[in-house]
Coordinates of C-alpha atoms and ligand atoms in Angstrom, one line a residue:
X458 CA 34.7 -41.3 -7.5
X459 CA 35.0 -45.2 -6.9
X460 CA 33.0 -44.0 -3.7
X461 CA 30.2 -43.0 -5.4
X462 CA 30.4 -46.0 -7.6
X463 CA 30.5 -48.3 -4.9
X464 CA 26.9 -46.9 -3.9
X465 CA 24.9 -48.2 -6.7
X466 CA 23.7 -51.0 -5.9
X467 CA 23.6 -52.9 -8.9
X468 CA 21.7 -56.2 -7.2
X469 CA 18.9 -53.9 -8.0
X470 CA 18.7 -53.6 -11.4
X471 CA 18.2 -57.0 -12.3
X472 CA 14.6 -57.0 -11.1
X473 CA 13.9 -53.7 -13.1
X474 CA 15.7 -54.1 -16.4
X475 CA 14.2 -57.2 -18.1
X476 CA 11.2 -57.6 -19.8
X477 CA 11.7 -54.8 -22.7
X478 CA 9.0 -55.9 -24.4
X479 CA 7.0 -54.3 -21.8
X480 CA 8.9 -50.9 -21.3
X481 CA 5.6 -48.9 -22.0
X482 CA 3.5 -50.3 -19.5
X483 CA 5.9 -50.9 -16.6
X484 CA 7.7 -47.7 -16.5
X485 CA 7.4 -43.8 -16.6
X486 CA 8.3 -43.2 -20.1
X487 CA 10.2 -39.6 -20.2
X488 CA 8.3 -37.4 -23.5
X489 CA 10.4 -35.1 -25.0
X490 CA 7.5 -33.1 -26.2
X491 CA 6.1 -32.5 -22.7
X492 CA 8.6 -32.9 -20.1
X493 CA 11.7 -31.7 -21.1
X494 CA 11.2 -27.9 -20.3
X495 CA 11.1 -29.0 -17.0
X496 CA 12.5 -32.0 -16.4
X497 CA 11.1 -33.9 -13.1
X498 CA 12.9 -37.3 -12.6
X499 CA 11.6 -40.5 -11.0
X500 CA 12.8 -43.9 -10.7
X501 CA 12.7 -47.0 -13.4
X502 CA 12.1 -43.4 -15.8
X503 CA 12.9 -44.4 -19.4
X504 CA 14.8 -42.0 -21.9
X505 CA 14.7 -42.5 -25.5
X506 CA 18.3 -42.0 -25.5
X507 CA 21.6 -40.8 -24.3
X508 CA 20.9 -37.7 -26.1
X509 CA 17.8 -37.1 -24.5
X510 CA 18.8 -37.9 -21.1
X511 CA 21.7 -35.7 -21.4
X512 CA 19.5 -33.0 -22.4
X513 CA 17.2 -33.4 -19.6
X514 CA 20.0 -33.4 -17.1
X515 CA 21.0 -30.0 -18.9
X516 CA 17.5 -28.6 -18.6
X517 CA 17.1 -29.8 -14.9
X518 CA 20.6 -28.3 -13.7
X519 CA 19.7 -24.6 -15.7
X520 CA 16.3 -24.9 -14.0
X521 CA 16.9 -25.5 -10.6
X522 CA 20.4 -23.5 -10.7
X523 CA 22.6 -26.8 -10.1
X524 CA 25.8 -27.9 -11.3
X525 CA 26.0 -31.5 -12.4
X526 CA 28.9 -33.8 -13.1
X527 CA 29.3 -37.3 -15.0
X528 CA 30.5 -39.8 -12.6
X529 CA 30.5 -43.0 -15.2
X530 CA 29.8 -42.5 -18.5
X531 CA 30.5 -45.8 -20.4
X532 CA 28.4 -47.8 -22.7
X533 CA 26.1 -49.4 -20.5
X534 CA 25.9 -47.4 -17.5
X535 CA 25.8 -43.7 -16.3
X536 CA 25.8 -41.4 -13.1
X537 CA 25.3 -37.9 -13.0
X538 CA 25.8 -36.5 -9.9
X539 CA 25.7 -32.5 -7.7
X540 CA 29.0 -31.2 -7.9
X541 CA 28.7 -29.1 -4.1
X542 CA 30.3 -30.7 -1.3
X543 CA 28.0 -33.1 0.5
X544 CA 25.0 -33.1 -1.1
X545 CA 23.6 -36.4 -1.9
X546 CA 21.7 -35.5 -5.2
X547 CA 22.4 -38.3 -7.7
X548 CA 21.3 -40.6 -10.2
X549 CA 22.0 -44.2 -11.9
X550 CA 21.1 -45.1 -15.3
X551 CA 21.7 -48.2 -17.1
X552 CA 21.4 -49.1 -20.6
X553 CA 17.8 -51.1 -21.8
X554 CA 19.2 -54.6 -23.3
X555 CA 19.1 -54.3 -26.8
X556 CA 17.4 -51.1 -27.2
X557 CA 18.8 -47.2 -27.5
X558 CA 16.9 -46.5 -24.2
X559 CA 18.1 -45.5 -20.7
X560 CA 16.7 -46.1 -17.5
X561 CA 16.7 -44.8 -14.3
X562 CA 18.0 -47.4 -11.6
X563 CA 18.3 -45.8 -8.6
X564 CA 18.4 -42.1 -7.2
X565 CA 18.7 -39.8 -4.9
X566 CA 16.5 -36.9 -5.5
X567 CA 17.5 -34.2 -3.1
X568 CA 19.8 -31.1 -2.4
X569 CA 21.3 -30.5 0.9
X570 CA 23.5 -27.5 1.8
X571 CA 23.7 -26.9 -1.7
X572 CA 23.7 -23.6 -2.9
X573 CA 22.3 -22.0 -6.7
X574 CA 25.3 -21.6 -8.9
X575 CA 25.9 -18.9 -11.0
X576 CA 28.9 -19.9 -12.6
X577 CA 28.1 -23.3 -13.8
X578 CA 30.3 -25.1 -16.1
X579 CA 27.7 -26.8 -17.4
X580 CA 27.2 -23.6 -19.8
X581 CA 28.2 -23.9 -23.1
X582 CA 28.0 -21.7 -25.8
X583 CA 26.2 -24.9 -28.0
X584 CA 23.4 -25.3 -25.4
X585 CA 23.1 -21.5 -25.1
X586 CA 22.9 -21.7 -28.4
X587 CA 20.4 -24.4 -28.4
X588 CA 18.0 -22.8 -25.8
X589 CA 17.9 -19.3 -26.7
X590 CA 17.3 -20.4 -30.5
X591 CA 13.9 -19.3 -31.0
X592 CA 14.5 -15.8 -29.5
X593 CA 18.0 -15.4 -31.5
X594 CA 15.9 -16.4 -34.4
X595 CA 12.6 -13.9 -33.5
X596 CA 15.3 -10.5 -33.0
X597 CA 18.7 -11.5 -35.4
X598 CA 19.3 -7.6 -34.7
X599 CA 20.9 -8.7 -30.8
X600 CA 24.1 -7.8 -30.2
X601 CA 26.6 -9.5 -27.6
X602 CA 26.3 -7.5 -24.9
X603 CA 22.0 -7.2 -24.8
X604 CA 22.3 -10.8 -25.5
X605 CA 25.2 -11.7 -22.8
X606 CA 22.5 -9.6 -20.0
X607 CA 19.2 -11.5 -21.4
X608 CA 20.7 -14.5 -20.7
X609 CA 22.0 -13.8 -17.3
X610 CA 18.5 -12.0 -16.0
X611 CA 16.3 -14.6 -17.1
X612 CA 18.4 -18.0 -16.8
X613 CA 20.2 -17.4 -13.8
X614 CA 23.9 -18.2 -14.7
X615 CA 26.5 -16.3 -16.3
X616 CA 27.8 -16.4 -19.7
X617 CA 30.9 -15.0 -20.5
X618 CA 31.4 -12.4 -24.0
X619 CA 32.8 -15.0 -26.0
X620 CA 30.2 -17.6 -24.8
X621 CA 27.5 -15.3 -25.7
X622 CA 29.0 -14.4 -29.2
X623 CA 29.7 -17.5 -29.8
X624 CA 25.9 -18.6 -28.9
X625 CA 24.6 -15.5 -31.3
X626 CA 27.0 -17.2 -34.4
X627 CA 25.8 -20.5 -33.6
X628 CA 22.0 -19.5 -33.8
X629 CA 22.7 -17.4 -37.4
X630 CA 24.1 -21.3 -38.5
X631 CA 20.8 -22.8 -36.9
X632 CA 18.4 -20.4 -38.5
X633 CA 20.6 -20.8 -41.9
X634 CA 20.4 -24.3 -41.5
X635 CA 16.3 -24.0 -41.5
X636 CA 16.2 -21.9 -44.3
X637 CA 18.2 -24.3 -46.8
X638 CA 16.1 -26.8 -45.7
X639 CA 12.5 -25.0 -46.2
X640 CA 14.3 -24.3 -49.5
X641 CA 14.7 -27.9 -50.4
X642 CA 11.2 -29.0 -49.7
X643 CA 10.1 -26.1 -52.0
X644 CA 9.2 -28.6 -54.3
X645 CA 7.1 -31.0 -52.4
X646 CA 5.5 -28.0 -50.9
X647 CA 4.7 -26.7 -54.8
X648 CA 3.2 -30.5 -55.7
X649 CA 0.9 -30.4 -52.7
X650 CA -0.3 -26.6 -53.3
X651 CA -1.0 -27.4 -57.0
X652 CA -2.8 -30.5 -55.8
X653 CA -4.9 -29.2 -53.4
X654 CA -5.8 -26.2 -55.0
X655 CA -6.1 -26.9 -58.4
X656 CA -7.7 -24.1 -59.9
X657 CA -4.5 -21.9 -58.6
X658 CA -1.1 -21.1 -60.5
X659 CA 1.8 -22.3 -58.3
X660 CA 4.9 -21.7 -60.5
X661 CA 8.5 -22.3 -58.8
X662 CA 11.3 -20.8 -61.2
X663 CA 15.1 -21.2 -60.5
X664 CA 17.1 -17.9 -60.6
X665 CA 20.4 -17.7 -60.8
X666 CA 19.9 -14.0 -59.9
X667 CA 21.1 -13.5 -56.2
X668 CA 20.1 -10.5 -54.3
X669 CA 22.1 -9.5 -50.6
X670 CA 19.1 -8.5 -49.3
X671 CA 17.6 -11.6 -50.6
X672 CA 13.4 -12.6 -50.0
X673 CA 11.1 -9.9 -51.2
X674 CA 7.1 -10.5 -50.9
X675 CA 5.6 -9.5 -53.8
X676 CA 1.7 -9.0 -53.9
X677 CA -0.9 -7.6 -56.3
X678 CA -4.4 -6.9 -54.5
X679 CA -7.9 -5.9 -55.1
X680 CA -11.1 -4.4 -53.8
X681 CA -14.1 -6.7 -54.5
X682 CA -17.2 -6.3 -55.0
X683 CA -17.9 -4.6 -51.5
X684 CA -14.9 -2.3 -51.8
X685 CA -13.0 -4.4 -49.3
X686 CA -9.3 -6.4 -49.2
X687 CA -9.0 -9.3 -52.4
X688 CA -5.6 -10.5 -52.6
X689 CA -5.1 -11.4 -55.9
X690 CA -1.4 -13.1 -56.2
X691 CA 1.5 -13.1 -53.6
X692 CA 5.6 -14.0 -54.3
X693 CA 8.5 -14.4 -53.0
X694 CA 11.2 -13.2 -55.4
X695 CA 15.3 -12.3 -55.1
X696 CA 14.6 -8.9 -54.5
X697 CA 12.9 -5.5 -56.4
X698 CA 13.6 -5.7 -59.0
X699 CA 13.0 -5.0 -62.6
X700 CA 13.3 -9.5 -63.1
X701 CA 11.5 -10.1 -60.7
X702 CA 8.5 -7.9 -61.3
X703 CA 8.4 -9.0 -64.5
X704 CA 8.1 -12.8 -63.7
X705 CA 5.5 -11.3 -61.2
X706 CA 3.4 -9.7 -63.5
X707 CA 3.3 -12.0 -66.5
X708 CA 2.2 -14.6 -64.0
X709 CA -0.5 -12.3 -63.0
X710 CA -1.6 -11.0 -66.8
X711 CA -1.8 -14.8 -67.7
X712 CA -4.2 -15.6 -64.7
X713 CA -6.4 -12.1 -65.7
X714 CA -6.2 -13.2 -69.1
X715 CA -5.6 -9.0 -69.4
X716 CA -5.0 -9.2 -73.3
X717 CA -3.8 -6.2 -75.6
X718 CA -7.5 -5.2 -76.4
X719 CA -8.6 -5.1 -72.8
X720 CA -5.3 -3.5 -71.4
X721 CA -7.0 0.3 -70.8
X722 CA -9.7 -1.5 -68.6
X723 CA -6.9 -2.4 -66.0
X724 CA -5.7 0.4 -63.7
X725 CA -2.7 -0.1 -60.8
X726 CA -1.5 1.8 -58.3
X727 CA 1.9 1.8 -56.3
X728 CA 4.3 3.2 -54.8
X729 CA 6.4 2.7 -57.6
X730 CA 8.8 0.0 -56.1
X731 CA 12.2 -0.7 -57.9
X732 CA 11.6 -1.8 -61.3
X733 CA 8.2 -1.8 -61.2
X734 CA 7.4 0.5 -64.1
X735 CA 9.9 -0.9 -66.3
X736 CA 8.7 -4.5 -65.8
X737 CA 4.8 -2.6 -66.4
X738 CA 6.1 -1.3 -69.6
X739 CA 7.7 -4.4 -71.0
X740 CA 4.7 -6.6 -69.8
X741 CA 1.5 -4.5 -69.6
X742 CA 2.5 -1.5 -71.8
X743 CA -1.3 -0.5 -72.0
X744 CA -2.4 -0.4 -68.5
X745 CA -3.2 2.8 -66.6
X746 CA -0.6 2.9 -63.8
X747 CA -1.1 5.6 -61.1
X748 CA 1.4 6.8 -58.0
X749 CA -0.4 6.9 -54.8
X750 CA -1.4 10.4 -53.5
X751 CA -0.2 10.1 -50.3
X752 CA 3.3 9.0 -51.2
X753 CA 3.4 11.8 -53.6
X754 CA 2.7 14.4 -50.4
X755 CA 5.4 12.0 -48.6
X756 CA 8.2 13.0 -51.2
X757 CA 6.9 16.2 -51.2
X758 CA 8.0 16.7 -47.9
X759 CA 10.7 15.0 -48.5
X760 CA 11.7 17.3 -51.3
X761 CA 11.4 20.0 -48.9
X762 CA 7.8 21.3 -49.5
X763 CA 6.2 21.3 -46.2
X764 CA 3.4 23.0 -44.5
X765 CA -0.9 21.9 -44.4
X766 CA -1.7 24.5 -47.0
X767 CA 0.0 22.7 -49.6
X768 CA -0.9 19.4 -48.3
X769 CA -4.2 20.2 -48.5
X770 CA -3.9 22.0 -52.1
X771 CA -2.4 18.9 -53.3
X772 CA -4.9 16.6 -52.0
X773 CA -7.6 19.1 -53.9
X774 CA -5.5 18.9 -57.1
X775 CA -5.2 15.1 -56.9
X776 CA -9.7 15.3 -55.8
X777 CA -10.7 17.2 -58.4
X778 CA -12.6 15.5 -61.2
X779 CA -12.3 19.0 -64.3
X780 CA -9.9 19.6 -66.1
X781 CA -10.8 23.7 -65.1
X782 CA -11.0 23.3 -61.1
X783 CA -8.0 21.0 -61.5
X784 CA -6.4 23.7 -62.9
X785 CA -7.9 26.5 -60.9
X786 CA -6.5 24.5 -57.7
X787 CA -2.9 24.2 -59.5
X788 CA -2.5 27.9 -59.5
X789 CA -4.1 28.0 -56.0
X790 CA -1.2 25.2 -55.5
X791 CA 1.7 27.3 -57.6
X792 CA 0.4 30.6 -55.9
X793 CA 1.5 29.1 -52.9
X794 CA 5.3 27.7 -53.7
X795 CA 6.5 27.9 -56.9
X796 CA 9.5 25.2 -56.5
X797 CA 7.0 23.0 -55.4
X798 CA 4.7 23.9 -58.5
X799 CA 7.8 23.1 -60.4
X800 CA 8.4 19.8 -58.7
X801 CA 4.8 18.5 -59.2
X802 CA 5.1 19.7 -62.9
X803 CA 7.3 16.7 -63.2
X804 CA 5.1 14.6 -62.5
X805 CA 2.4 13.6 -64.8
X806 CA -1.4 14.0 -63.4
X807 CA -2.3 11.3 -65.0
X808 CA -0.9 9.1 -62.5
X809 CA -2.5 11.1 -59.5
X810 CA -5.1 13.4 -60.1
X811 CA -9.0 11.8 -61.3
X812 CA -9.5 15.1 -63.4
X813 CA -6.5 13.1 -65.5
X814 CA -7.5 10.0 -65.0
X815 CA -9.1 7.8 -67.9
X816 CA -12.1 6.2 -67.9
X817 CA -12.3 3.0 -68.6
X818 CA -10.8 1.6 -65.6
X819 CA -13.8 2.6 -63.6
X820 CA -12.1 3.6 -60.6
X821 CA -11.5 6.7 -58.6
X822 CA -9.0 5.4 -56.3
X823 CA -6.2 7.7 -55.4
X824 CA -4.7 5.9 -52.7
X825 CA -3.6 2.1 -52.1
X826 CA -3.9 2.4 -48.5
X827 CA -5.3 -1.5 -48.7
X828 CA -1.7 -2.5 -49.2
X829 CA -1.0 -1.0 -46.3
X830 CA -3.3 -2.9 -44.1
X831 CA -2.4 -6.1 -45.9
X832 CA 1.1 -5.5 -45.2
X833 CA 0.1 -5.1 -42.0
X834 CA -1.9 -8.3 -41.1
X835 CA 0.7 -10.1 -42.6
X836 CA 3.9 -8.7 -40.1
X837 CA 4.0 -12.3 -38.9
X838 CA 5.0 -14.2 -41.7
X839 CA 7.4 -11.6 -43.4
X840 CA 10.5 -12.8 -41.6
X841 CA 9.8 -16.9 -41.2
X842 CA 12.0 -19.5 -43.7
X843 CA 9.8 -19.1 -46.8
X844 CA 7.3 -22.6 -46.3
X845 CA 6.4 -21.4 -42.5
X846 CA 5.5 -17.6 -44.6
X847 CA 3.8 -19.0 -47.5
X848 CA 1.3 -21.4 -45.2
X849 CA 0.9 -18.4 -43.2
X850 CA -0.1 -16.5 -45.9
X851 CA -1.9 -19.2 -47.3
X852 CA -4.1 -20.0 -44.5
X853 CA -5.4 -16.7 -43.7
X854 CA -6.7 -16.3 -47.1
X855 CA -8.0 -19.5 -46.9
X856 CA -9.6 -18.4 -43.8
X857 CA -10.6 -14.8 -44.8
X858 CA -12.4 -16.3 -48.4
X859 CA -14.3 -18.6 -46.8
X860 CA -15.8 -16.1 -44.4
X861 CA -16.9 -13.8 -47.2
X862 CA -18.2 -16.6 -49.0
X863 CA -20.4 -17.7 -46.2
X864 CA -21.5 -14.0 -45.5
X865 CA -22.3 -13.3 -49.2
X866 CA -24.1 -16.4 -49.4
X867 CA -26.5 -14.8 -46.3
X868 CA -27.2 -11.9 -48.5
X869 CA -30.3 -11.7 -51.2
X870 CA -29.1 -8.2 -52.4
X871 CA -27.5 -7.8 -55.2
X872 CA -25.5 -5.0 -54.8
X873 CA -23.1 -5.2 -51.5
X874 CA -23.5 -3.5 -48.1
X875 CA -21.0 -1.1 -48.6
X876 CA -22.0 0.0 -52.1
X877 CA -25.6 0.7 -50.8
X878 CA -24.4 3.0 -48.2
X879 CA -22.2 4.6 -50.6
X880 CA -25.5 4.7 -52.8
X881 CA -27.3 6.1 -50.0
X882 CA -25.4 9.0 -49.6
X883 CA -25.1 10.2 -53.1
X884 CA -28.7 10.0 -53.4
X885 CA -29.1 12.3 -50.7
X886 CA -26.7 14.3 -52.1
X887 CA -28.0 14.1 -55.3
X888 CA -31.8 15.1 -54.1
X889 CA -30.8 18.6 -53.3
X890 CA -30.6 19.3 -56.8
X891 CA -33.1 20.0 -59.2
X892 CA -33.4 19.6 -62.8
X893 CA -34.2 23.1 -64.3
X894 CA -33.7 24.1 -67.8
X895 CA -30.4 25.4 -67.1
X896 CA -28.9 22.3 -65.5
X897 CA -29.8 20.5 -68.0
X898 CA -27.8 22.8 -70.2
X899 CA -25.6 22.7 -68.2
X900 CA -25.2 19.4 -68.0
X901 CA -24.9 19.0 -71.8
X902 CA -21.9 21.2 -72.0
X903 CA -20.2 19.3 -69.5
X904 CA -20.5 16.8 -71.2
X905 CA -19.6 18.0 -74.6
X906 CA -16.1 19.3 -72.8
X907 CA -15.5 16.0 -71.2
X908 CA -17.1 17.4 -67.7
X909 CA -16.7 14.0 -65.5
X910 CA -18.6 15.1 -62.6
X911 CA -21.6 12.9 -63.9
X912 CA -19.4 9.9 -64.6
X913 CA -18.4 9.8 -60.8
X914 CA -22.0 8.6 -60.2
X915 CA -22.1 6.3 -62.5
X916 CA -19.0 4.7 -60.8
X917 CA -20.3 4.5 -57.5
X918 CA -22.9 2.5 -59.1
X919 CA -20.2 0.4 -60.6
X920 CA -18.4 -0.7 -58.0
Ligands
ZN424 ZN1 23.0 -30.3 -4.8

């Protein structure tokens, strides 16, 4: 060791540490940002600080499958050194005068005889730990063992069980760590939002209402005007629950101004989540609330009632816009099974069949397969620390409104492109008939018995 010392020759560093005022200009400045994934060293380099340099080291040893020892670690000088017999890889650092700064004073930058090393004792469970964080982070469902073999097929050296365990426990206190503190700046985060958007609610509520599962992303959306995607309000709550729906949709009744008198012109669909239709019925007790169709035919199955004939008899119920062929199809349907007859008599038809449904809402929609696909072009952000998930969220909207505003604004037509092809069609439809006498009869008694058949065109002009 007092060999190695003995080396360094220290006449040298007199010429090359002075002038600190000028550290920038005179020598290779090591960035963190850029060079620290793989660290290449170089003589007079300058390190920000022990810390960094020790990191580097670290990165360079992994990297090139080396095992490197401190020779002299004090406060003003340092050597770092390859462990295998005769190989002269090396390197002096000194302290910068009055600054945190190492620098590199001399080095010998090459292995000789000097094998990779699998076992390095340079592996610790903390810098494990530390660069495996983001992928602990992306998959927290890892266990030891499919950990333990990552590590060893991609970085080359071997970590032992409780290395690897201890790495995985170490990560869950990094990630924890990150979430408290996206959780502190909640409230800067709410200041700028409100600022910058000022026309938008931005509420933060403290709840001392703690949920194991804990972070659930609550959204309400919308079709606009061209039958497409309109997010309307997103959360993050405690969990589903009756709470936090509640909060959720008082928030959103305030921002609709949806009063008492215009309640029956507001229609939702779900998939009836956990405390959803409670909170509905102490916050918007007037509002028509439907179950989507196809999670009705899921719990169908589920129930035991399988089989495409009453799939599709279901899916006729649930079309039909009569009272009579909804219930010609229901004894089509009950013909069929009568258990499952008996199980769908539970359920009201109000909630899933139009035939049911009530007016006023102007809307035919049986399904809310558009919260499917938002759910799905937001997979990303779900499982960030709740500011990185919000300015995800954020962002795309921001992204996706603009676009529509800029296409609208190309359009002279009032009515939207998707509504005229819808418009098309039933006007093709439409001119196979022919008004005779009897139609128009017809048409009358329909209406006089609360026939809706006619009302479905006059909602595919609302849209
Ligand atoms: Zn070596």
């Amino acid at each position: 060791m007092t060999k190695d010392e003995n080396e360094i020759k220290f006449s040298y560093e007199e010429s090359i540490v002075d002038s600190d005022s000028d550290v920038e200009g005179k020598w290779p400045i090591f960035r963190a940002a850029t060079d620290m994934k793989d660290p290449q060293f170089s003589l007079g380099m300058t390190f920000a600080s022990k810390q960094q340099l020790r990191e580097a080291v670290q990165n360079y040893a992994f990297n090139n499958g080396k095992e490197i020892k401190t020779l002299k670690n004090d406060k003003e000088r340092m050597i770092v050194k390859c462990t295998q017999e005769g190989c002269p890889w090396r390197i002096g650092l000194k302290k910068v005068l009055g600054s945190l700064s190492w620098r590199i004073l001399n080095m010998t930058d090459e292995h000789e005889g000097c094998s990779w090393v699998w076992e390095n004792s340079m592996v610790k469970f903390s810098v494990v730990a530390k660069r495996w964080s983001t992928e602990l982070q992306d998959h927290p469902d890892w266990m030891m063992r499919k950990f333990k073999d990552k590590v060893c097929s991609q970085e080359g050296f071997y970590v032992s069980n409780s290395q690897a365990y201890r790495a995985i426990w170490k990560a869950k206190k990094l990630r924890q760590g990150k979430v408290e503190d996206a959780f502190k700046k909640i409230w800067s985060y709410k200041e700028e939002t409100s600022r910058t958007n000022p026309k938008t609610t931005c509420p933060v509520k403290l709840s001392d209402l703690s949920d194991e599962s804990g972070g659930m992303l609550l959204t309400a959306i919308s079709i606009d005007g061209n039958d497409s995607i309109f997010p309307l309000a997103y959360a993050i709550v405690e969990g589903e629950k009756k709470e936090s729906w509640t909060w959720f949709l008082e928030l959103l009744k305030t921002d609709l101004e949806i009063t008492k008198s215009v309640e029956d012109e507001y229609c939702f669909i779900s998939d009836k989540q956990k405390g959803l239709i409670p909170a509905f019925e102490s916050e918007l007790p007037g509002v028509e609330n439907r179950f989507c169709v196809r999670h009705l035919h899921a719990n169908m199955k589920v129930a035991g009632f399988q089989g495409k004939a009453l799939k599709d008899c279901l899916w006729a119920c649930a079309r039909e816009t009569t009272l009579n062929a909804f219930n010609v199809d229901l004894s089509k349907f009950r013909g069929l099974d009568e258990d499952a007859y008996q199980w769908l008599g539970e359920k009201s038809p109000t909630e899933w069949s139009r035939s049911h449904f009530s007016t006023h809402s102007h809307c035919d929609m049986l399904v809310n397969n558009i919260c499917e696909s938002w759910n799905g072009s937001i997979r990303d952000a779900r499982d960030k620390p709740i500011i990185e998930c919000l300015e995800i969220l954020r962002k795309m909207l921001m992204g996706k409104f603009f676009e529509k505003k800029q296409k609208a604004a190309e359009r002279k037509s009032l009515i939207c492109p998707a509504i005229v092809r819808k418009l098309k069609k039933i006007e093709k439809e439409a001119a196979k008939y022919l008004a005779t006498q009897w139609d128009f009869f017809k048409f009358e008694v329909g209406h006089l018995y609360g026939d809706q058949q006619e009302v479905d065109l006059e909602k595919g002009c609302s849209y």
